[in-house]
């Protein structure tokens, strides 16, 4: 197992569109386990492959209290079930130290494949729904800061660029 390096905003690689996963082999399984380990080690509730510079449509998440309910979603998509929206203070391992309120559809139906390639469906609401949508956004090169004001986004960018100069 390995801890992978997480890209940070405004790294342009976070803007790449991920390609579908077509091969479900041992190499993919190793990567999934590394992604899960990286998410747990960083104390995140979700992590998309894009965030570790792997541009494949795959993400992991675990919104459980005891961190014992990992979900692996490969080639995920979702359908909005109700028009109702819900607000959460979102953060992101690629935007460390910043949280902003984002509004998204509250109830969704997720379709994806598991690590063996079998189809799965999942009804999600609340934090799970928000987290799945946030992570699928990563696969499309989107970040939660795209939903906040340009002024706030610019401030976050400047603060992170300053931190990154110190540490790289
Ligand atoms: C996405 O985010 C999410 O700034 C997952 O210093 C977040 O796991 C979906 C984290 C909130 C729904 C609601 C962020 C850890 C983790 C930080 C995360 C930090 C340490 C963020
Ligand atoms: Co994120």
mmCIF file of C-alpha atoms and ligand atoms in Angstrom:
data_model
loop_
_atom_site.group_PDB
_atom_site.id
_atom_site.type_symbol
_atom_site.label_atom_id
_atom_site.label_comp_id
_atom_site.label_asym_id
_atom_site.label_seq_id
_atom_site.Cartn_x
_atom_site.Cartn_y
_atom_site.Cartn_z
ATOM 1 C CA UNK A 1 0.000 0.000 0.000
ATOM 2 C CA UNK A 2 1.108 3.553 -0.575
ATOM 3 C CA UNK A 3 0.155 7.088 0.341
ATOM 4 C CA UNK A 4 -0.234 9.113 -2.849
ATOM 5 C CA UNK A 5 0.498 12.823 -3.239
ATOM 6 C CA UNK A 6 -2.618 15.004 -3.431
ATOM 7 C CA UNK A 7 -2.632 17.886 -5.940
ATOM 8 C CA UNK A 8 -3.645 21.277 -4.576
ATOM 9 C CA UNK A 9 -5.657 24.142 -6.090
ATOM 10 C CA UNK A 10 -4.845 25.944 -8.387
ATOM 11 C CA UNK A 11 -2.830 23.095 -9.960
ATOM 12 C CA UNK A 12 -3.992 22.917 -13.615
ATOM 13 C CA UNK A 13 -3.940 19.109 -13.517
ATOM 14 C CA UNK A 14 -7.068 19.307 -11.318
ATOM 15 C CA UNK A 15 -8.853 20.662 -14.437
ATOM 16 C CA UNK A 16 -8.305 17.565 -16.606
ATOM 17 C CA UNK A 17 -11.306 15.457 -17.688
ATOM 18 C CA UNK A 18 -10.879 11.838 -16.573
ATOM 19 C CA UNK A 19 -11.301 8.946 -19.042
ATOM 20 C CA UNK A 20 -13.562 5.911 -18.404
ATOM 21 C CA UNK A 21 -12.050 2.857 -16.708
ATOM 22 C CA UNK A 22 -12.122 -0.077 -19.131
ATOM 23 C CA UNK A 23 -9.750 -2.601 -17.533
ATOM 24 C CA UNK A 24 -10.573 -4.098 -14.110
ATOM 25 C CA UNK A 25 -7.283 -5.807 -13.320
ATOM 26 C CA UNK A 26 -4.917 -6.293 -10.369
ATOM 27 C CA UNK A 27 -3.199 -2.987 -11.113
ATOM 28 C CA UNK A 28 -6.529 -1.173 -10.755
ATOM 29 C CA UNK A 29 -7.158 -2.955 -7.442
ATOM 30 C CA UNK A 30 -3.790 -1.808 -6.079
ATOM 31 C CA UNK A 31 -4.607 1.760 -7.122
ATOM 32 C CA UNK A 32 -8.043 1.623 -5.441
ATOM 33 C CA UNK A 33 -6.442 0.439 -2.187
ATOM 34 C CA UNK A 34 -3.827 3.215 -2.386
ATOM 35 C CA UNK A 35 -6.569 5.786 -2.984
ATOM 36 C CA UNK A 36 -8.517 4.532 0.065
ATOM 37 C CA UNK A 37 -5.394 4.522 2.223
ATOM 38 C CA UNK A 38 -4.537 8.058 1.079
ATOM 39 C CA UNK A 39 -8.067 9.282 1.876
ATOM 40 C CA UNK A 40 -8.070 7.737 5.378
ATOM 41 C CA UNK A 41 -4.566 8.968 6.150
ATOM 42 C CA UNK A 42 -5.523 12.523 5.146
ATOM 43 C CA UNK A 43 -8.748 12.250 7.199
ATOM 44 C CA UNK A 44 -10.926 12.887 4.184
ATOM 45 C CA UNK A 45 -14.424 11.569 3.476
ATOM 46 C CA UNK A 46 -13.918 11.407 -0.294
ATOM 47 C CA UNK A 47 -11.090 11.320 -2.835
ATOM 48 C CA UNK A 48 -11.191 11.196 -6.635
ATOM 49 C CA UNK A 49 -8.404 9.735 -8.828
ATOM 50 C CA UNK A 50 -7.950 13.170 -10.433
ATOM 51 C CA UNK A 51 -6.724 14.521 -7.082
ATOM 52 C CA UNK A 52 -3.719 12.163 -7.170
ATOM 53 C CA UNK A 53 -3.017 12.957 -10.846
ATOM 54 C CA UNK A 54 -4.602 9.777 -12.245
ATOM 55 C CA UNK A 55 -7.124 10.821 -14.866
ATOM 56 C CA UNK A 56 -9.485 7.837 -14.720
ATOM 57 C CA UNK A 57 -13.170 7.911 -13.721
ATOM 58 C CA UNK A 58 -12.919 6.438 -10.274
ATOM 59 C CA UNK A 59 -13.452 7.717 -6.730
ATOM 60 C CA UNK A 60 -13.593 6.487 -3.157
ATOM 61 C CA UNK A 61 -15.555 7.814 -0.204
ATOM 62 C CA UNK A 62 -16.503 6.944 3.348
ATOM 63 C CA UNK A 63 -18.934 9.221 5.171
ATOM 64 C CA UNK A 64 -19.448 6.810 8.106
ATOM 65 C CA UNK A 65 -18.706 7.808 11.699
ATOM 66 C CA UNK A 66 -16.355 4.865 12.308
ATOM 67 C CA UNK A 67 -14.610 5.047 8.926
ATOM 68 C CA UNK A 68 -15.585 1.465 8.211
ATOM 69 C CA UNK A 69 -17.882 1.881 5.169
ATOM 70 C CA UNK A 70 -15.746 2.530 2.110
ATOM 71 C CA UNK A 71 -17.496 3.024 -1.232
ATOM 72 C CA UNK A 72 -15.612 2.538 -4.496
ATOM 73 C CA UNK A 73 -17.373 4.090 -7.497
ATOM 74 C CA UNK A 74 -15.994 3.448 -10.983
ATOM 75 C CA UNK A 75 -17.405 5.256 -14.059
ATOM 76 C CA UNK A 76 -20.024 6.916 -11.811
ATOM 77 C CA UNK A 77 -22.974 9.010 -12.960
ATOM 78 C CA UNK A 78 -26.070 10.269 -11.166
ATOM 79 C CA UNK A 79 -29.663 11.254 -11.759
ATOM 80 C CA UNK A 80 -31.438 13.884 -9.662
ATOM 81 C CA UNK A 81 -34.476 12.308 -7.952
ATOM 82 C CA UNK A 82 -36.053 15.415 -6.411
ATOM 83 C CA UNK A 83 -35.588 19.083 -7.257
ATOM 84 C CA UNK A 84 -34.919 19.926 -3.629
ATOM 85 C CA UNK A 85 -31.458 21.328 -2.854
ATOM 86 C CA UNK A 86 -29.377 20.931 0.285
ATOM 87 C CA UNK A 87 -26.513 23.040 1.623
ATOM 88 C CA UNK A 88 -23.270 21.804 3.144
ATOM 89 C CA UNK A 89 -20.068 23.457 4.250
ATOM 90 C CA UNK A 90 -17.776 21.711 1.783
ATOM 91 C CA UNK A 91 -14.055 21.267 2.051
ATOM 92 C CA UNK A 92 -11.632 19.403 -0.183
ATOM 93 C CA UNK A 93 -8.287 17.685 0.346
ATOM 94 C CA UNK A 94 -7.104 19.679 -2.708
ATOM 95 C CA UNK A 95 -8.155 22.977 -1.081
ATOM 96 C CA UNK A 96 -6.761 22.438 2.437
ATOM 97 C CA UNK A 97 -7.980 24.668 5.233
ATOM 98 C CA UNK A 98 -10.944 26.215 3.395
ATOM 99 C CA UNK A 99 -14.659 25.488 3.735
ATOM 100 C CA UNK A 100 -17.553 27.190 1.953
ATOM 101 C CA UNK A 101 -21.280 26.562 1.731
ATOM 102 C CA UNK A 102 -22.387 24.898 -1.509
ATOM 103 C CA UNK A 103 -25.929 24.055 -2.574
ATOM 104 C CA UNK A 104 -26.562 20.826 -4.541
ATOM 105 C CA UNK A 105 -29.441 18.410 -5.302
ATOM 106 C CA UNK A 106 -30.427 16.623 -2.080
ATOM 107 C CA UNK A 107 -31.517 13.199 -3.382
ATOM 108 C CA UNK A 108 -29.790 11.388 -6.243
ATOM 109 C CA UNK A 109 -29.572 7.936 -7.778
ATOM 110 C CA UNK A 110 -25.977 6.941 -8.471
ATOM 111 C CA UNK A 111 -25.017 4.373 -11.112
ATOM 112 C CA UNK A 112 -21.471 3.045 -11.204
ATOM 113 C CA UNK A 113 -19.339 -0.080 -11.364
ATOM 114 C CA UNK A 114 -17.579 -1.786 -8.471
ATOM 115 C CA UNK A 115 -13.947 -2.925 -8.424
ATOM 116 C CA UNK A 116 -14.842 -6.089 -10.353
ATOM 117 C CA UNK A 117 -16.697 -4.145 -13.034
ATOM 118 C CA UNK A 118 -20.200 -5.198 -11.890
ATOM 119 C CA UNK A 119 -22.910 -2.525 -12.115
ATOM 120 C CA UNK A 120 -24.177 -0.994 -8.911
ATOM 121 C CA UNK A 121 -26.864 1.516 -7.991
ATOM 122 C CA UNK A 122 -27.052 3.605 -4.886
ATOM 123 C CA UNK A 123 -29.694 6.013 -3.627
ATOM 124 C CA UNK A 124 -27.964 8.854 -1.844
ATOM 125 C CA UNK A 125 -29.131 11.790 0.213
ATOM 126 C CA UNK A 126 -27.595 14.199 2.707
ATOM 127 C CA UNK A 127 -23.830 14.171 3.089
ATOM 128 C CA UNK A 128 -23.440 11.041 0.914
ATOM 129 C CA UNK A 129 -25.258 12.764 -1.971
ATOM 130 C CA UNK A 130 -23.154 15.920 -1.586
ATOM 131 C CA UNK A 131 -19.923 13.925 -1.375
ATOM 132 C CA UNK A 132 -20.680 11.818 -4.488
ATOM 133 C CA UNK A 133 -21.498 14.971 -6.488
ATOM 134 C CA UNK A 134 -18.362 16.753 -5.214
ATOM 135 C CA UNK A 135 -16.170 13.766 -6.191
ATOM 136 C CA UNK A 136 -17.793 13.293 -9.635
ATOM 137 C CA UNK A 137 -17.106 16.997 -10.229
ATOM 138 C CA UNK A 138 -13.373 16.256 -9.758
ATOM 139 C CA UNK A 139 -13.540 13.712 -12.611
ATOM 140 C CA UNK A 140 -14.868 16.540 -14.811
ATOM 141 C CA UNK A 141 -12.159 18.979 -13.708
ATOM 142 C CA UNK A 142 -14.466 20.922 -11.383
ATOM 143 C CA UNK A 143 -13.849 22.059 -7.813
ATOM 144 C CA UNK A 144 -16.229 23.283 -5.096
ATOM 145 C CA UNK A 145 -14.561 26.717 -5.279
ATOM 146 C CA UNK A 146 -16.098 27.068 -8.773
ATOM 147 C CA UNK A 147 -19.494 27.493 -7.038
ATOM 148 C CA UNK A 148 -18.459 30.372 -4.750
ATOM 149 C CA UNK A 149 -17.830 34.022 -5.586
ATOM 150 C CA UNK A 150 -14.844 34.925 -7.770
ATOM 151 C CA UNK A 151 -13.586 37.173 -4.967
ATOM 152 C CA UNK A 152 -13.541 34.327 -2.416
ATOM 153 C CA UNK A 153 -11.986 31.962 -4.973
ATOM 154 C CA UNK A 154 -9.195 34.439 -5.750
ATOM 155 C CA UNK A 155 -8.457 34.940 -2.049
ATOM 156 C CA UNK A 156 -8.245 31.170 -1.516
ATOM 157 C CA UNK A 157 -5.974 30.839 -4.558
ATOM 158 C CA UNK A 158 -3.588 33.511 -3.298
ATOM 159 C CA UNK A 159 -3.387 32.012 0.206
ATOM 160 C CA UNK A 160 -2.719 28.515 -1.146
ATOM 161 C CA UNK A 161 -0.124 29.753 -3.655
ATOM 162 C CA UNK A 162 1.696 31.428 -0.772
ATOM 163 C CA UNK A 163 1.602 28.198 1.320
ATOM 164 C CA UNK A 164 2.792 26.160 -1.673
ATOM 165 C CA UNK A 165 5.801 28.436 -2.182
ATOM 166 C CA UNK A 166 6.864 27.741 1.400
ATOM 167 C CA UNK A 167 6.552 23.958 1.131
ATOM 168 C CA UNK A 168 7.756 23.119 -2.391
HETATM 169 C C1 LIG B 1 -15.649 16.379 -0.031
HETATM 170 O O1 LIG B 1 -13.736 16.496 1.308
HETATM 171 C C2 LIG B 1 -16.750 16.875 0.864
HETATM 172 O O2 LIG B 1 -9.423 21.376 4.344
HETATM 173 C C3 LIG B 1 -14.579 15.584 0.659
HETATM 174 O O3 LIG B 1 -7.605 20.587 6.139
HETATM 175 C C4 LIG B 1 -16.487 17.685 1.964
HETATM 176 O O4 LIG B 1 -12.750 14.907 2.514
HETATM 177 C C5 LIG B 1 -18.029 16.533 0.599
HETATM 178 C C6 LIG B 1 -10.225 17.830 4.457
HETATM 179 C C7 LIG B 1 -17.511 18.133 2.778
HETATM 180 C C8 LIG B 1 -19.060 16.970 1.421
HETATM 181 C C9 LIG B 1 -18.805 17.769 2.515
HETATM 182 C C10 LIG B 1 -10.256 19.163 4.114
HETATM 183 C C11 LIG B 1 -9.290 17.415 5.383
HETATM 184 C C12 LIG B 1 -11.129 16.846 3.858
HETATM 185 C C13 LIG B 1 -9.381 20.071 4.684
HETATM 186 C C14 LIG B 1 -12.845 16.087 2.250
HETATM 187 C C15 LIG B 1 -8.432 19.648 5.616
HETATM 188 C C16 LIG B 1 -8.390 18.314 5.955
HETATM 189 C C17 LIG B 1 -12.012 17.134 2.880
HETATM 190 CO CO1 LIG B 2 -12.533 17.499 -3.330
#
